[in-house]
Structure formats: C-alpha cells, structure tokens
Coordinates of C-alpha atoms in Angstrom, one line a residue:
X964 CA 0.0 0.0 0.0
X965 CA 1.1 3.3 -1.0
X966 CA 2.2 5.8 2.2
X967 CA 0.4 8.6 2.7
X968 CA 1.8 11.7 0.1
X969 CA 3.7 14.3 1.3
X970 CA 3.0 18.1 0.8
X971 CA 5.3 19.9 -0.8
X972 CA 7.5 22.5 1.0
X973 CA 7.0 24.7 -1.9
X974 CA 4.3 25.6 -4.9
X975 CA 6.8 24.6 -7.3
X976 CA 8.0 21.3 -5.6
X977 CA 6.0 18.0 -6.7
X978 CA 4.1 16.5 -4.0
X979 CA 5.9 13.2 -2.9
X980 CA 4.1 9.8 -2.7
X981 CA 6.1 6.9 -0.9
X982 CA 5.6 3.3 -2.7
X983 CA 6.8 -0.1 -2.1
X984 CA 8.8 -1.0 1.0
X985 CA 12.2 -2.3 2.1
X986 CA 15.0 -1.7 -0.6
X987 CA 12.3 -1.5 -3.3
X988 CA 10.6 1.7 -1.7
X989 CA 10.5 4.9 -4.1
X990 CA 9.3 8.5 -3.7
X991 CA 7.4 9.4 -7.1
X992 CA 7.0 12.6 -7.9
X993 CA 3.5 14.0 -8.6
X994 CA 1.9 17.3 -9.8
X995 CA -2.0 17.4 -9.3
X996 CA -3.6 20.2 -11.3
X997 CA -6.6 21.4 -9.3
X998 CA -9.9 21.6 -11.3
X999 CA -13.4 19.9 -12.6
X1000 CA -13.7 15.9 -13.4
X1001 CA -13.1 13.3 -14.1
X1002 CA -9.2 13.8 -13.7
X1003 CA -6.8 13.1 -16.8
X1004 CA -3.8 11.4 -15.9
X1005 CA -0.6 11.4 -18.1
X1006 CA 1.5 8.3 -18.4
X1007 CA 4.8 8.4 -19.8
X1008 CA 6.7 6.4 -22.1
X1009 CA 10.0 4.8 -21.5
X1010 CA 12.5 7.1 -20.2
X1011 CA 10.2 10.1 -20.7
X1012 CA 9.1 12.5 -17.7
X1013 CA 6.0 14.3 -16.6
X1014 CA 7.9 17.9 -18.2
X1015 CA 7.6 16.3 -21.8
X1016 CA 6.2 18.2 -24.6
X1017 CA 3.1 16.6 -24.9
X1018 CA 2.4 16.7 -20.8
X1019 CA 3.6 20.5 -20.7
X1020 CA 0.4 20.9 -23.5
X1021 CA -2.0 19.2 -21.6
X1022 CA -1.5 20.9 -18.7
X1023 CA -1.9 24.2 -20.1
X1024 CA -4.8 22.7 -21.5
X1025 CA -5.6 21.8 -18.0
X1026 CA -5.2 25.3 -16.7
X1027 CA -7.3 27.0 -19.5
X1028 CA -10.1 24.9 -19.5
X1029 CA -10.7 24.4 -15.6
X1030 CA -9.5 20.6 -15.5
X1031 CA -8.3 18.2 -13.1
X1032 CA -4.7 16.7 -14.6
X1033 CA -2.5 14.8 -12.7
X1034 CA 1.2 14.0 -14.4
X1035 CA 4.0 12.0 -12.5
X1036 CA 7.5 10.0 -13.0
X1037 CA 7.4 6.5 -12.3
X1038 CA 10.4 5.2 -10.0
X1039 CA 13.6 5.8 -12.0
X1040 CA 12.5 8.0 -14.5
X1041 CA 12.4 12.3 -13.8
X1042 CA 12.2 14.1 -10.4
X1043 CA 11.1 10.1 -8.6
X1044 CA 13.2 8.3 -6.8
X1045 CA 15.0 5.2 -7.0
X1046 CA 17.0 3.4 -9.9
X1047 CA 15.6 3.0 -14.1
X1048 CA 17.1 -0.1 -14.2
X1049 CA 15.7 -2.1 -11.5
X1050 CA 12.1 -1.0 -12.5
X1051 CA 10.2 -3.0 -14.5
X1052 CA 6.4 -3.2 -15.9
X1053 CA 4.9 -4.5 -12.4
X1054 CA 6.7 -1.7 -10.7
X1055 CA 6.1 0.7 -13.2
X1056 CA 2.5 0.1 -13.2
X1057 CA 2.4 -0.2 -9.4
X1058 CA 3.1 3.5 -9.6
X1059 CA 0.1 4.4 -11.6
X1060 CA -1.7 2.2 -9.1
X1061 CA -0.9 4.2 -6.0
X1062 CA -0.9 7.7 -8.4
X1063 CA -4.4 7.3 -9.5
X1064 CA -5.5 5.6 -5.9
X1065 CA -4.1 8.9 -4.2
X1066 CA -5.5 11.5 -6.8
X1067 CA -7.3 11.0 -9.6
X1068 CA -10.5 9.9 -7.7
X1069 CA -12.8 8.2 -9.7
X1070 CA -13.4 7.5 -13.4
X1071 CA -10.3 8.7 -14.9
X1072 CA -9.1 9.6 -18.2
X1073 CA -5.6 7.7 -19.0
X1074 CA -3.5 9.2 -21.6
X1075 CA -0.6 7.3 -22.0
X1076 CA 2.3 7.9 -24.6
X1077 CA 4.2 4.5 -25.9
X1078 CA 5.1 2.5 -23.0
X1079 CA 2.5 4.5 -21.4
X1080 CA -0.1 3.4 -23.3
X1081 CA 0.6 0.2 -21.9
X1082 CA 0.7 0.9 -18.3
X1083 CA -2.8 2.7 -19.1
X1084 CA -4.6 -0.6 -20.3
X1085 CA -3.3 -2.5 -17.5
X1086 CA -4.6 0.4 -14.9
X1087 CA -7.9 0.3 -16.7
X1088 CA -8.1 -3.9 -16.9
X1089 CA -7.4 -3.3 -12.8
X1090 CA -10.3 -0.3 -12.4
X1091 CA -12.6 -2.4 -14.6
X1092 CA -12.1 -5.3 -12.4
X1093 CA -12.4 -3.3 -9.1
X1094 CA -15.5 -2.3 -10.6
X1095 CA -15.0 1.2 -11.4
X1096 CA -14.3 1.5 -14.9
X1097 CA -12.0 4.5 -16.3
X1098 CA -13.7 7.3 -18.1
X1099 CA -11.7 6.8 -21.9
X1100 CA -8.5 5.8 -22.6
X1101 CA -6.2 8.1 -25.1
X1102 CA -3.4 6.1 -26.7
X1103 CA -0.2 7.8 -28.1
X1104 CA 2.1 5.3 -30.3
X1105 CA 0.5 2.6 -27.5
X1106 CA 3.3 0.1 -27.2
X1107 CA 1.6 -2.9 -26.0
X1108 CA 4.2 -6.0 -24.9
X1109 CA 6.9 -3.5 -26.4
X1110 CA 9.5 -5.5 -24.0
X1111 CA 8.5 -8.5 -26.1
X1112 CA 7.3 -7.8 -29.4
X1113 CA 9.4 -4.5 -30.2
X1114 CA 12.7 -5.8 -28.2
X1115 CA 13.2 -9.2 -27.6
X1116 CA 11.7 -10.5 -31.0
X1117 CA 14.0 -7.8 -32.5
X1118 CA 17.3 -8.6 -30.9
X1119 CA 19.9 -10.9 -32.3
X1120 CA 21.2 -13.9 -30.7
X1121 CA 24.2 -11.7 -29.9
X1122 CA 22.2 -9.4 -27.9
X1123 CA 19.8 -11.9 -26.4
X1124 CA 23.4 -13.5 -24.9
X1125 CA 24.3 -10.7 -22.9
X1126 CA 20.7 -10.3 -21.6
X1127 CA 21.2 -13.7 -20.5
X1128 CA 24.6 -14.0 -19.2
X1129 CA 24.8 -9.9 -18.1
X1130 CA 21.6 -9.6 -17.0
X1131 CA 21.5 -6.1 -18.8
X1132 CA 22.3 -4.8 -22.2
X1133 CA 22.8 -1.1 -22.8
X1134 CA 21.1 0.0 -25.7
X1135 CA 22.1 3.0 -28.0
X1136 CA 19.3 5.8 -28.0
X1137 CA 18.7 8.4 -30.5
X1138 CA 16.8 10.2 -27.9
X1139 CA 19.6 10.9 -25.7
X1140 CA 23.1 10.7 -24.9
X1141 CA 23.2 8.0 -22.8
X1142 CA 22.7 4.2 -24.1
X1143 CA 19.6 2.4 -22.1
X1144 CA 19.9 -0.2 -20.3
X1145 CA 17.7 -2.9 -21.1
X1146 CA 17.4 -5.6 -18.3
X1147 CA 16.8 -9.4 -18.1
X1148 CA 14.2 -8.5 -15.2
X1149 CA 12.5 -6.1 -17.6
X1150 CA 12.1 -8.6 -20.3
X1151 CA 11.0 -11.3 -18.5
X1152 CA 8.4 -9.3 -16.1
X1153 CA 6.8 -8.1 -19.2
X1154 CA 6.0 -11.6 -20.3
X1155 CA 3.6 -11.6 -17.5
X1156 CA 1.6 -8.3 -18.9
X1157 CA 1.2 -9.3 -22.5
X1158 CA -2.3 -8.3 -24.0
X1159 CA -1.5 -8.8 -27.9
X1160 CA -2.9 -12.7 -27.5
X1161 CA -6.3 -12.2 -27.2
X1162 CA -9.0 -10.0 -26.3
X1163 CA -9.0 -7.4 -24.3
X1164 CA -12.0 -4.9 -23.4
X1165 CA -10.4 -2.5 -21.0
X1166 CA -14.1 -1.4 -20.1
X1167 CA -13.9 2.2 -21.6
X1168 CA -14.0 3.8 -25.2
X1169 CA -10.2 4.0 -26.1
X1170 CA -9.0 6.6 -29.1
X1171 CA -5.6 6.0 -30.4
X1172 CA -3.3 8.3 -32.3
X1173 CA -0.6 6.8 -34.2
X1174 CA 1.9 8.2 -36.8
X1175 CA 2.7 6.0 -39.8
X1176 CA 6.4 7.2 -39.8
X1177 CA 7.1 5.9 -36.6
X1178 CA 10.2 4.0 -36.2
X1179 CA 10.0 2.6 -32.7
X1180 CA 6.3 1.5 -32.7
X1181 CA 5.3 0.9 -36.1
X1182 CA 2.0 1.2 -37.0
X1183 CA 0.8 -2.2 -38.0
X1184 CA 1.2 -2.1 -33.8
X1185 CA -1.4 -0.2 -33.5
X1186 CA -3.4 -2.2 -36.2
X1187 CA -2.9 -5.1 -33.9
X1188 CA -4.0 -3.8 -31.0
X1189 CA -7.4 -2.5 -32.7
X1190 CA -7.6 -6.0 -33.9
X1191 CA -7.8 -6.9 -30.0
X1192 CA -10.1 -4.5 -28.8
X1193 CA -13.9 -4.1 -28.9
X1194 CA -15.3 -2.5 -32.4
X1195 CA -17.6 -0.3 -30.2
X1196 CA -16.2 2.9 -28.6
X1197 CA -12.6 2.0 -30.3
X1198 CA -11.3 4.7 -32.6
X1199 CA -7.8 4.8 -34.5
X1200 CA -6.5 8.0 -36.0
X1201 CA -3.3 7.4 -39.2
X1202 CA -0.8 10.6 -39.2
X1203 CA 0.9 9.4 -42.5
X1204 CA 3.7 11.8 -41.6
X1205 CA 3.9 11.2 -37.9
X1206 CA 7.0 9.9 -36.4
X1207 CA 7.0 8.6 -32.5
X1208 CA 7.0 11.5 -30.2
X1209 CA 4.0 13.2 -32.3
X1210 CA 4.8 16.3 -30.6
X1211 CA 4.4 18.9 -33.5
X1212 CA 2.1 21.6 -32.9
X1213 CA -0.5 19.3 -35.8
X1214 CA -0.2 16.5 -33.3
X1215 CA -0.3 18.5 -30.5
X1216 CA -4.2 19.7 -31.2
X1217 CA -5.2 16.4 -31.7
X1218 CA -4.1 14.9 -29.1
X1219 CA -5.7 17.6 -26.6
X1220 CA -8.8 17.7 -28.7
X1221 CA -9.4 14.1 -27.7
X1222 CA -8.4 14.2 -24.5
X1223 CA -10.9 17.3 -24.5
X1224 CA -13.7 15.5 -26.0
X1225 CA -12.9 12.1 -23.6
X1226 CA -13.2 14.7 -20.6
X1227 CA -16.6 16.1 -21.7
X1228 CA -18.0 12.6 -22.3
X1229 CA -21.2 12.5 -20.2
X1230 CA -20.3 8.9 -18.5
X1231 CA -18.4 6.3 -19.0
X1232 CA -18.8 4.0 -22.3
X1233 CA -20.9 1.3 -22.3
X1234 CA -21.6 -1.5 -24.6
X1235 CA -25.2 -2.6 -23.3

C-alpha cells in the first residue's frame, strides 16, 4: 500500500508519494492540477518524464479549461526516486496504481504515450475489475508487450546472450546521450503483462493516435491492438507523416482535442 503523500514544502515542488517498502521503496514525484472531473492522468513512455512536450500541452490545457490533470514520474524515471534499471512493468504500473489511488479519484481519463499506453490498459483492466471503470483511454504510439514484441523478438542472438549471461544490455538511443539499459528483469516481467494474444475490453471507449512514420512502434502495432479490442467505442486516427513523439504543434491539437472531448463525455462508455 502506498504511504500517505507528502505536501510539498514549496508551490513549485511535486508533492511526494512513498511506494513499495524495504530496498524496493521509491518516492514518485506528482503534480496534481486542481480543477473539474473526471481527472486526466498522463502516463509516460520509457525514459520520458511528466515535463515532456506533450504533458507540458496538456496541462496548459488543463489550466485553461478548468481541469483536473495529474502527471508524474514513475520510479527511475524524472524528479522520482529510486534506480531506471531495476524498475520494470509491475513496478512501473504499481506507480500508476498508488498515483491514481491517491488523486485521480474516480473515473479517470488515462493518456498514455508508448510505454505509457501500456501501463494505461493494464490500470484500466485493474479499475474495470475493481469495478470502477475508467472514463476513456487516449493512446499515443500505445506500445503494448513492447518488451516483447518490439525488443526481444528484435534482438539478435548476440544481444539476447548478454541479456542472459549480463543480466543487462545497454542500448544505444537516439533520444539521448546515454545508451539504455535494457534488463533481463524487464524482459521477463513483461511476459507476465502481454495483452496482444487475445481480447481485451479495458471497459472504456479507447482513441488511439498513431503516426505512420514511426520507427519505434510501427504502425501495423497499433493495427494489432485494434484487432484486440472491442469494435464499439474504439477509434484509431493514421498521421501518414507522424514519427513517434508526435509532438508537433499538428499532433499536439489532436491529441488535446481528444483528450478534450474524452473529458466532456457524459459517462463512462458502455456496450449494453
């Protein structure tokens, strides 16, 4: 169980919420914008942070329209404690877990970016199975079993051998200086999260945004995970031109127009 959050000491500070115990205790960051419901809650990607591009326009969004957003870092990753590389998808969404527990009250809106898009259909599987259903799930680049399907299946046997005998591999980034280190622990907890084999009906209406120049999720991805999901209250939007971040001022207004329009939803979707 999460530990109660800590105030900040200052307006500018992130409040502080304690999760986990013993060695695997972290103190995420979290920044709760004040306003109307249901609450929109951003979900990184991997190695992203609650001051990205696309979670900067939201909460301006946020502030001009009166709204209740609530961003934060998973353990690892930004202004939260503890290590990147011994996190993996359980932790990471055991995060979200105690972030949305501790402030996004009930009936969210997820918006999750690539590995956050993810984390977001796991959070709404465990809401709809506790019975209260998020509001709408909106999908950036979602990169479902990405651990999986868009690393292990990708890496050679040279690579695979060093996950395997290291226990880590660092991986060369284009979207930073610093290599990534990819860990056996990562790839193997994420076996226990895949959704791409059946089914899945996260209990919401769920909009995804997906650019077709995208070289880290491509998007027969996201044409897969449609292929999953329930026809009813499942839309899919193609930006030939978009590449993964899909933070151009274009992609910008789409994304907060459909996080606007998931926010003004009268009630949660329903099939019956």
């Amino acid at each position: 169980m999460p530990a109660i959050p800590n105030a900040p000491d200052r307006p500018d500070e992130p409040i502080r919420l304690a999760v986990g115990t013993g060695p695997a205790r972290r103190d995420l960051a979290v920044r709760v914008r004040e306003g109307a419901g249901p609450a929109v809650v951003w979900l990184g990607g991997f190695r992203s942070d609650m001051g990205a591009t696309k979670a900067l326009a939201l909460d301006a969004w946020a502030r001009a329209s009166g709204r209740r957003l609530v961003r934060f870092d998973y353990g690892g990753h930004g202004e939260s404690g503890g290590r990147f590389e011994d996190g993996t998808i359980s932790t990471w969404l055991e995060d979200a877990c105690a972030v949305v527990a501790n402030f996004a009250g009930p009936s969210p809106v997820l918006v999750g970016s690539s590995m956050g898009g993810w984390i977001a259909a796991l959070l709404a599987r465990e809401l709809r199975d506790a019975g209260q259903p998020a509001h709408a799930l909106v999908l950036i680049a979602p990169a479902f079993d990405f651990t999986e399907k868009l690393m292990w299946d990708r890496f050679g046997p040279e690579i695979r051998a060093t996950i395997e005998r290291d226990g880590v591999w660092l991986r060369p980034t284009d979207y930073g200086p610093d290599p990534v280190p990819v860990t056996r622990a990562l790839i193997e907890d994420g076996r226990r999260h895949g959704l791409l084999d059946g089914p899945f009906d996260p209990g919401c209406p769920v909009e995804i945004l997906q650019g077709m120049d995208d070289p880290d999720v491509p998007y027969g991805h996201a044409l897969r995970i449609v292929g999953i999901l329930p026809q009813a209250g499942t839309v899919l939007t193609l930006i030939a031109d978009g590449d993964h971040r899909l933070s151009r001022p274009a992609d910008i207004a789409r994304l907060v127009a459909a996080v606007d329009a998931s926010v003004r939803a009268d009630r949660p979707f329903s099939a019956d």
